[in-house]
Coordinates of C-alpha atoms and ligand atoms in Angstrom, one line a residue:
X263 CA 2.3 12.4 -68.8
X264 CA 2.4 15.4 -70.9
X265 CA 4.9 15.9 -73.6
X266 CA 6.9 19.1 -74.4
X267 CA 4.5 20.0 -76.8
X268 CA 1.8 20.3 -74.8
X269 CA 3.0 22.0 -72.1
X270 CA 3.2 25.9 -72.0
X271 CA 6.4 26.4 -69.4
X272 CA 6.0 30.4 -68.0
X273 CA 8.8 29.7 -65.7
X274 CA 10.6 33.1 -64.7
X275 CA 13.6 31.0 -64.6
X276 CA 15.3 29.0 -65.3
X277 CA 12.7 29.5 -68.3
X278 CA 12.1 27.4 -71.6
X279 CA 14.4 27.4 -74.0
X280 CA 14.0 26.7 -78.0
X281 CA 13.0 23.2 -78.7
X282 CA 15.3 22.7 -81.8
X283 CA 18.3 23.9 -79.8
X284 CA 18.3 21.3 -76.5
X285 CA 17.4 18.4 -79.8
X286 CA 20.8 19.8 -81.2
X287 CA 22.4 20.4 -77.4
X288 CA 21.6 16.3 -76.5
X289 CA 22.8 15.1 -79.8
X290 CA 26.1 17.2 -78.7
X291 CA 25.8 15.9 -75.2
X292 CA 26.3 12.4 -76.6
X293 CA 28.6 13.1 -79.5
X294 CA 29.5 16.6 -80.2
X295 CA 30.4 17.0 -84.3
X296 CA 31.4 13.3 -84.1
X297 CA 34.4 13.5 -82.0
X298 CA 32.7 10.3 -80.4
X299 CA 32.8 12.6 -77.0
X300 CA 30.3 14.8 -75.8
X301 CA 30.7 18.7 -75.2
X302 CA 30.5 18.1 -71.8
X303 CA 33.4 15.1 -71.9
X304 CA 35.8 17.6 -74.1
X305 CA 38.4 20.3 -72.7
X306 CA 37.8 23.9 -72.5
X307 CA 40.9 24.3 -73.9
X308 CA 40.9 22.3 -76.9
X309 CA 40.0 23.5 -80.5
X310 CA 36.3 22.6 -80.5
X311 CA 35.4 24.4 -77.5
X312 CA 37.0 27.1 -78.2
X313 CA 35.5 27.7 -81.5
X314 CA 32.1 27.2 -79.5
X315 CA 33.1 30.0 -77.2
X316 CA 34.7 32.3 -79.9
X317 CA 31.1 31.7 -82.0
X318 CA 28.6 32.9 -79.1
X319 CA 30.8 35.5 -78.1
X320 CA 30.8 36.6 -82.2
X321 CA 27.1 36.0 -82.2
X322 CA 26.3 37.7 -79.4
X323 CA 28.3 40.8 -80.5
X324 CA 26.1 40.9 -83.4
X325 CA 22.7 40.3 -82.4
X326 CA 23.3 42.7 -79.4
X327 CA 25.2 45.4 -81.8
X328 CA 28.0 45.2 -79.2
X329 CA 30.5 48.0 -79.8
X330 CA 34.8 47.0 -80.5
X331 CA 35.0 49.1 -77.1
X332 CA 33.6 46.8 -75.0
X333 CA 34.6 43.2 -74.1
X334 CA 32.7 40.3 -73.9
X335 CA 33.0 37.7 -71.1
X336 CA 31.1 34.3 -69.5
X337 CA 31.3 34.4 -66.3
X338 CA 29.9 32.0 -62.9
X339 CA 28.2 32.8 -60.2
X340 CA 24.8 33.7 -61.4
X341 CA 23.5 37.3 -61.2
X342 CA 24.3 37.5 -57.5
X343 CA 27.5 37.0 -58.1
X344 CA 27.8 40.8 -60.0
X345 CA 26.4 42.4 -57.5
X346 CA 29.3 41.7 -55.6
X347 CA 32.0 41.7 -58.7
X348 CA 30.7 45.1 -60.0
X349 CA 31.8 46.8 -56.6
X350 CA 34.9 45.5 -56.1
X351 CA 36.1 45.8 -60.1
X352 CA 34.5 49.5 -60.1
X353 CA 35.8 50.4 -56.8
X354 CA 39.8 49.2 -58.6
X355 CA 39.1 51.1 -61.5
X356 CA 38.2 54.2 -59.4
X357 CA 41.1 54.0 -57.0
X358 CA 43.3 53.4 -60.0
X359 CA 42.1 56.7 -61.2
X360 CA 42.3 58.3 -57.9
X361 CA 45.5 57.4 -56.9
X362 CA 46.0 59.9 -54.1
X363 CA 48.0 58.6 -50.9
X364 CA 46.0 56.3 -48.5
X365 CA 45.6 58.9 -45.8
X366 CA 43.7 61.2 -48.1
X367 CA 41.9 58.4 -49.4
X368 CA 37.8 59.1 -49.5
X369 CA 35.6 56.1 -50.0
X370 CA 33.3 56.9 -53.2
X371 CA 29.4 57.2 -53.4
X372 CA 27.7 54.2 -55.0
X373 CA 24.1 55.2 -56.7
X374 CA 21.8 52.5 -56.3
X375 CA 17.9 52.9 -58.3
X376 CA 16.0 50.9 -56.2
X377 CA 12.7 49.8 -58.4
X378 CA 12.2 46.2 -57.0
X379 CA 13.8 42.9 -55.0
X380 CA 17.0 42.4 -57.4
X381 CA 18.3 45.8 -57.5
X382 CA 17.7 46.0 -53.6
X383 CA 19.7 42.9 -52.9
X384 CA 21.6 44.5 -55.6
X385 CA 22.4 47.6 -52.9
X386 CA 22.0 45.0 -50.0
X387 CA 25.5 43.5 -51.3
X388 CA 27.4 46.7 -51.7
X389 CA 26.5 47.9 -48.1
X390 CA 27.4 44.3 -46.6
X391 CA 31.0 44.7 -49.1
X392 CA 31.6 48.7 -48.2
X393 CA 31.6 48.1 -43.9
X394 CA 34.5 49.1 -42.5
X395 CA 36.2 45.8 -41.8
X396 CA 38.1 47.3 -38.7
X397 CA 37.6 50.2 -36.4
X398 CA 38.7 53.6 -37.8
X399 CA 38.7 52.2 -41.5
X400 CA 36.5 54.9 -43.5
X401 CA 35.6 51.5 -45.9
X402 CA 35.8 51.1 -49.2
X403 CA 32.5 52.5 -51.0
X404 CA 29.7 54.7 -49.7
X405 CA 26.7 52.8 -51.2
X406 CA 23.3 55.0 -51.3
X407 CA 20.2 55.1 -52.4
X408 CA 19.7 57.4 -56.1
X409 CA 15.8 56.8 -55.6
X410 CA 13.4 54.1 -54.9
X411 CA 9.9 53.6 -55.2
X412 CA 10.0 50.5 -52.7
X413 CA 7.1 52.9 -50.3
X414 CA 4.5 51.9 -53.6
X415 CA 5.6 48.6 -53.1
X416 CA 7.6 48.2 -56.3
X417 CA 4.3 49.3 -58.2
X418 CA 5.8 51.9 -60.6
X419 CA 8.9 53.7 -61.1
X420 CA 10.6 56.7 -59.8
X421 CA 9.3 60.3 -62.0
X422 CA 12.5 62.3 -63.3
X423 CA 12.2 64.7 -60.0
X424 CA 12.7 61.7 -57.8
X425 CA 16.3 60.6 -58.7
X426 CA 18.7 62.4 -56.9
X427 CA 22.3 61.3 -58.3
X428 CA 25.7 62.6 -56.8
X429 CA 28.0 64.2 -58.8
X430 CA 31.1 62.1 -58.3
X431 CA 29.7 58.6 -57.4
X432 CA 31.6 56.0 -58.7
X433 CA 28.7 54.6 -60.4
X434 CA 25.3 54.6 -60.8
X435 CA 23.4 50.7 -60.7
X436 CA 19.8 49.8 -61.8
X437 CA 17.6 46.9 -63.1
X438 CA 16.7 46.7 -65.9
X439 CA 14.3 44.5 -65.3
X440 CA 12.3 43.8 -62.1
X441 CA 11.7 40.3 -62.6
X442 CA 9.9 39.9 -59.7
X443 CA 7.4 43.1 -59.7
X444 CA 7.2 43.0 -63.2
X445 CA 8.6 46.3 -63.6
X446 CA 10.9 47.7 -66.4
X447 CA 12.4 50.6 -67.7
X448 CA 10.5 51.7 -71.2
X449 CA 12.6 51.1 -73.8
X450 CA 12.6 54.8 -75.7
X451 CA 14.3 57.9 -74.0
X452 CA 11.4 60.0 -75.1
X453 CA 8.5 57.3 -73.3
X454 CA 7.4 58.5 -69.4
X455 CA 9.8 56.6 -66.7
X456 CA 12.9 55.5 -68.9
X457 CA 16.2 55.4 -66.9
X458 CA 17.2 59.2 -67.1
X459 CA 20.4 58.5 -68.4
X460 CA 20.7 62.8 -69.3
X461 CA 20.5 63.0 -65.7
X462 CA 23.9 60.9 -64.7
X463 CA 26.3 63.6 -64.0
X464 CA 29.2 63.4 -66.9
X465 CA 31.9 60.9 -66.2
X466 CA 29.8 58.6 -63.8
X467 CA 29.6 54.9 -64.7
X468 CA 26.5 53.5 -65.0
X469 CA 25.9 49.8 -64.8
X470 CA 23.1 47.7 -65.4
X471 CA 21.5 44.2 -64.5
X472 CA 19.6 42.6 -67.6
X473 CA 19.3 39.7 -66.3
X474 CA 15.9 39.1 -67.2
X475 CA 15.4 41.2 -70.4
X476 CA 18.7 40.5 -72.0
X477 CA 18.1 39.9 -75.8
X478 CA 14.3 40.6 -76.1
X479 CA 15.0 44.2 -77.4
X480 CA 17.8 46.4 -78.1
X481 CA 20.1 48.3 -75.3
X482 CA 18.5 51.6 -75.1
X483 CA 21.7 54.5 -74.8
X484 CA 24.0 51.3 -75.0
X485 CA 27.4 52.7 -75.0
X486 CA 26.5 55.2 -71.9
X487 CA 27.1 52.2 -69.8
X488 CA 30.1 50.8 -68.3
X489 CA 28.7 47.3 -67.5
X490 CA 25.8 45.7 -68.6
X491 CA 25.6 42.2 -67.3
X492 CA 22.9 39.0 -67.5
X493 CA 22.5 35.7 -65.7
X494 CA 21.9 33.7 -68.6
X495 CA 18.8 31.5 -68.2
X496 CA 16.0 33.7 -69.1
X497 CA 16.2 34.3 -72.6
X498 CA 19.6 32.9 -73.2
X499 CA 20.2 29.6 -72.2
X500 CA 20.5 27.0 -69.1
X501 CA 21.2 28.2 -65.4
X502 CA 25.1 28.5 -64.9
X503 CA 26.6 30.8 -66.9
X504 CA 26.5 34.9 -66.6
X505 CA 27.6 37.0 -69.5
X506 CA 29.2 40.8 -69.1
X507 CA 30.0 43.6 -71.2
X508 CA 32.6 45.7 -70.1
X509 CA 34.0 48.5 -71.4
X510 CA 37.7 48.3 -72.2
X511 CA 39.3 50.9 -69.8
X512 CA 37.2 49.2 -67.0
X513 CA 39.4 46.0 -67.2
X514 CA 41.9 46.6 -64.4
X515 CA 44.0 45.2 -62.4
X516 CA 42.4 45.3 -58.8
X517 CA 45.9 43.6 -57.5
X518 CA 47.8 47.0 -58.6
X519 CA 44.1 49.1 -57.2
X520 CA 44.4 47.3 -53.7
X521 CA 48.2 48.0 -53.6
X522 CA 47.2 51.6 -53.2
X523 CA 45.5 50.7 -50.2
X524 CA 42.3 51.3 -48.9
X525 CA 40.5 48.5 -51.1
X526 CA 40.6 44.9 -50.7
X527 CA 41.6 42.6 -54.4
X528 CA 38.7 41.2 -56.1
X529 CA 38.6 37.5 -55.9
X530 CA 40.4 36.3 -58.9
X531 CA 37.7 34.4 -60.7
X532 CA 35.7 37.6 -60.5
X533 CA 38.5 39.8 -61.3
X534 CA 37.0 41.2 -65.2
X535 CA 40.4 42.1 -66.5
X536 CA 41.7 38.2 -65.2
X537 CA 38.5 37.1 -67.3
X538 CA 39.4 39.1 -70.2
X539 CA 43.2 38.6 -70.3
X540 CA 42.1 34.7 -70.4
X541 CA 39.1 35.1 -73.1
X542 CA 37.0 33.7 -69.9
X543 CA 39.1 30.6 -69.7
X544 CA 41.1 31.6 -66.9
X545 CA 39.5 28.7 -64.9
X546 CA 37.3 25.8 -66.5
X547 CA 34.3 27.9 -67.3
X548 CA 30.5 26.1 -67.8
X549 CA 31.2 24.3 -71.1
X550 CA 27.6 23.0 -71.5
X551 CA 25.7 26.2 -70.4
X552 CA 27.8 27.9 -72.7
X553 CA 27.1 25.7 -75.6
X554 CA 23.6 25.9 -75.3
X555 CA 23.9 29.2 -74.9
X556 CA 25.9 29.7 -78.6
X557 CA 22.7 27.0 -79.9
X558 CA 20.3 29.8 -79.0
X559 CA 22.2 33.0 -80.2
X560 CA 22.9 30.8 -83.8
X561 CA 18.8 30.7 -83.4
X562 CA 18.2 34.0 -82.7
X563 CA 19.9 35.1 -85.3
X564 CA 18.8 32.4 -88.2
X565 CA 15.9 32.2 -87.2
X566 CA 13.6 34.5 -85.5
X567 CA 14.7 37.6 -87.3
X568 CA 17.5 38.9 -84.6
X569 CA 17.3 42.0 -82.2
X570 CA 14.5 43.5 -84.5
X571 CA 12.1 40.2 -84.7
X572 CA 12.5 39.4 -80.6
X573 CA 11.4 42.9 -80.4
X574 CA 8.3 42.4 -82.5
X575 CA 7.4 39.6 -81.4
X576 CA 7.7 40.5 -77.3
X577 CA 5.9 43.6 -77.9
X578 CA 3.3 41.7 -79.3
X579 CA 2.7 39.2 -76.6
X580 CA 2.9 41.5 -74.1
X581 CA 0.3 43.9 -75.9
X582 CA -1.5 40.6 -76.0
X583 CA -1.5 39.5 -72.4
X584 CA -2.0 43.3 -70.6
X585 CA -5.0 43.6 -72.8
X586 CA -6.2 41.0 -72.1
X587 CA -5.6 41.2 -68.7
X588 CA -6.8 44.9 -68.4
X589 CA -10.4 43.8 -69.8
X590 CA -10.4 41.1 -66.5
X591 CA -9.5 44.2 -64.5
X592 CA -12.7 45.9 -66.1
X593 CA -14.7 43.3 -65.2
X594 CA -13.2 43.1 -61.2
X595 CA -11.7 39.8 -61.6
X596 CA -8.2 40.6 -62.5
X597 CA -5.9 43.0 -61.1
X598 CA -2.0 43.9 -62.8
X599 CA 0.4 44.8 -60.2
X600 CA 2.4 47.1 -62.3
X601 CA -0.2 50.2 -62.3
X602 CA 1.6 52.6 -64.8
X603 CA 1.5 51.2 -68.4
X604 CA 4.9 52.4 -69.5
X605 CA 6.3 50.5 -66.2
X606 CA 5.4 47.1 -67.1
X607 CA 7.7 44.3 -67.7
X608 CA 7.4 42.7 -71.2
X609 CA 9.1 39.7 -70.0
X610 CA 7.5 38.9 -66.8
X611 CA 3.5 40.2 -66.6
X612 CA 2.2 40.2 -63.0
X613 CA -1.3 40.2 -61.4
X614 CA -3.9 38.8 -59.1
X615 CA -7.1 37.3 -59.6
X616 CA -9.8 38.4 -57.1
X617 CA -11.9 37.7 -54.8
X618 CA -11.3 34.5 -52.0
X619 CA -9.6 31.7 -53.4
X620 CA -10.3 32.8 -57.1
X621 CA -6.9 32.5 -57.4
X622 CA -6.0 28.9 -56.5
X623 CA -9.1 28.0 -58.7
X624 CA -7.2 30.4 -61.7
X625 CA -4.0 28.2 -61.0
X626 CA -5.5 24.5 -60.9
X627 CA -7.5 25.6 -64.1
X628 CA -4.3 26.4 -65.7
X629 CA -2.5 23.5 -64.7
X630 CA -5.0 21.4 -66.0
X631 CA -4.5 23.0 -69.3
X632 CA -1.4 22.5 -69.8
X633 CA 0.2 26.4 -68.3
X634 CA 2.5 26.0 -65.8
X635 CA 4.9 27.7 -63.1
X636 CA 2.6 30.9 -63.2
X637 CA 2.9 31.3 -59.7
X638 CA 4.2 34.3 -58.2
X639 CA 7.7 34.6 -56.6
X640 CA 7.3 33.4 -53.1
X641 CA 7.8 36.7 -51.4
X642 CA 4.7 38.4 -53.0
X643 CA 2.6 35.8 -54.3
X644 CA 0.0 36.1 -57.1
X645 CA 0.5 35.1 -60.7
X646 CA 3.5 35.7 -63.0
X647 CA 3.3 34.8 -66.7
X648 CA 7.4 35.1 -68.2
X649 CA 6.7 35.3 -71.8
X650 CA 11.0 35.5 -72.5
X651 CA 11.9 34.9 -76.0
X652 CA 11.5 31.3 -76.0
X653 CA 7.8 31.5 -74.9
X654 CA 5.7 31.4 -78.3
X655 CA 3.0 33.7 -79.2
X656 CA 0.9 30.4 -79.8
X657 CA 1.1 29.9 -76.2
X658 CA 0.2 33.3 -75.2
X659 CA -2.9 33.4 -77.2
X660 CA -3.8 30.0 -75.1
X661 CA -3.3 32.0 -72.0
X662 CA -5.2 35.0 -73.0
X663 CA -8.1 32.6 -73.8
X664 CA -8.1 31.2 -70.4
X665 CA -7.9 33.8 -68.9
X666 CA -11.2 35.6 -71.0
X667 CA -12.8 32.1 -70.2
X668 CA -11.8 32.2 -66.6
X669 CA -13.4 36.3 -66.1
X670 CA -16.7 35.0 -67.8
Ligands
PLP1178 C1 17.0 40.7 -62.5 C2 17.7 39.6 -61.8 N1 19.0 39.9 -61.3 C3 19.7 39.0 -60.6 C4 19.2 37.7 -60.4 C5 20.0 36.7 -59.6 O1 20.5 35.8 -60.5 P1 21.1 34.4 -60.0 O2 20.0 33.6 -59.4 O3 21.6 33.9 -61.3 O4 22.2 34.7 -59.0 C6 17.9 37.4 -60.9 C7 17.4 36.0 -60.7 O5 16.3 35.6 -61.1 C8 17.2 38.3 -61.6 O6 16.0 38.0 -62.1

């Protein structure tokens, strides 16, 4: 039986999280700040969980930079739950500011970047939400594709001439992070494939899914977007809660929106302006998830050198790992999925090992050495290492080793 020390968890999540913080989060479990009552056993609404909500919100404001303009909330419903919240609250705020009579009413153009699995179910959701409920209805939103490299099998992402974005869409979505494919966007405007935010026609939205590289590096061309949201149990904390940032003027009541017609209310729990107006206590929100949650940012922030020393260190271990994984490729016994450089993920680093049943032989190796959950997603197989923040460089080096040990 192995303990939590000798065990190196690459889980793409949920994903480990810092040692110190779940001691501290079953101390609290038990007795939180000796109230005699756990944090699970207290109310959302009394004093001590409300500083615990007012601190990670603080925290996360300043490890993230996150500007007075935008609000931040904890929302449920994982990821998957946004991709159906962000059409609904963006196609309000759009009819609010388009408030012509039904009749003339014109269902907007959604942008989707399609650069792996999560922004396509991403899309998937807003064409299933946009479908004319009834015969004659025009629908709500016009959801279409902005560019996609899904014909090179999520292997790179699209060049600058491949994004076509139209000029009065309501928004433009993309992924930060394929967690998947193991594809991301390079974090500096000047590198080959960032997102082209010069290339979103003035006055259209852009929103974001981080859910997988939230907190590892800073928000390139931050305040360009108009939602930037994360499922939190990648880098943040357990499975449970989601955390959005809005921008101000996008908190709007969808009950006023729909009474212009042509667009249904959002469901009130995922209504963003119901979440703000309440501080996200509209309903009882996921107490425990959130407290871990504030455990980690406290960390982050104490500890491991904020924004600036995640960076560092994630750079490193993936510099690390895809060298050391390029050298197998040399020597024909490794392959890396992601084939452009600037494309690939620093969070979750995916390959193959070749030749027949190499790669069960890779896995059971591993496994015996104490790596675990490096198997691929089930819908494209192979090996994925997720080095999140909580993933030391220790245990990286220990991977890279095996791996140089494996290609001998
Ligand atoms: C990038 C990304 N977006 C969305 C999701 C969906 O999140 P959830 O499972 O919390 O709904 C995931 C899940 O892993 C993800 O990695």
């Amino acid at each position: 039986m192995p303990t939590r020390d000798q065990v190196h968890n690459f889980a793409a999540g949920p994903s480990p999280l810092p040692t110190t913080c779940l001691e501290e989060a079953s101390l609290g479990l038990l007795n939180y700040e000796d109230t005699g009552m756990g944090i699970c056993e207290l109310s959302h609404r009394g004093k001590e969980f409300k500083a615990v909500i007012e601190g990670a919100e603080a925290d996360l404001r300043t490890l993230l930079g996150v500007p007075k303009n935008y609000t931040i909330l904890f929302s449920q419903g994982g990821g998957t739950g946004q991709f159906s919240a962000v059409v609904l609250n963006l196609l309000a705020a759009h009819r609010l500011s388009h408030p012509v009579p039904a009749e003339q009413f014109q269902p907007p153009v959604l942008d989707y970047v399609l650069t792996g699995s999560w922004s396509s179910k991403a899309y998937a959701e807003a064409q299933r939400l946009c479908t004319p409920p009834f015969p004659n209805c025009p629908g709500f939103g016009q959801p279409r594709i902005a560019a996609s490299t899904k014909s090179t099998s999520w292997t790179r992402l699209p060049t600058r001439e491949e994004y076509k974005f139209s000029q009065d869409a309501a928004y433009v979505y993309y992924c930060e992070n394929e967690t998947i494919n193991g594809i991301e966007f390079p974090p500096k405007q000047e590198d080959e494939g960032a997102f082209p935010f010069d290339l979103v026609p003035e006055g259209v939205e852009v929103v974001a899914d981080y859910s997988s590289s939230f907190i590892s590096r800073p928000i390139p061309n931050f305040s360009r977007h108009a939602i930037i949201y994360a499922g939190a149990q990648k880098n943040l904390g357990p499975s449970g809660v989601t955390v959005l940032i809005v921008r101000n003027d996008l908190l709007v009541d969808t009950t006023e929106a729909s009474k212009l017609g042509c667009i249904p209310p959002v469901p009130i729990t995922y209504e963003y302006k119901i979440l703000a107006d309440n501080g996200s206590l509209y309903n009882t929100p996921p107490t425990f998830p959130i407290y871990v949650s504030a455990l980690v940012l406290k960390h982050l922030i104490k500890n491991k050198g904020g924004l600036e020393g995640l960076e560092k260190t994630n750079k490193e271990k993936a510099e690390l790992l895809y060298n050391t994984l390029e050298d197998a490729e040399k020597k024909g016994k490794a392959r890396l999925v992601v084939r452009e450089k600037n494309a690939r993920s620093w969070m979750n680093v995916t390959f193959n090992i070749e030749g027949e049943g190499e790669e069960k032989k890779f896995l059971e190796g591993a496994e015996k050495r104490g790596f675990r959950q490096l198997k691929g997603h089930r819908s494209v197989g192979g090996i994925r290492a997720s080095i999140y923040n909580a993933v030391t460089m220790e245990s990286v080096q220990l991977l890279c080793e095996y791996i140089n040990e494996f290609c001998k």
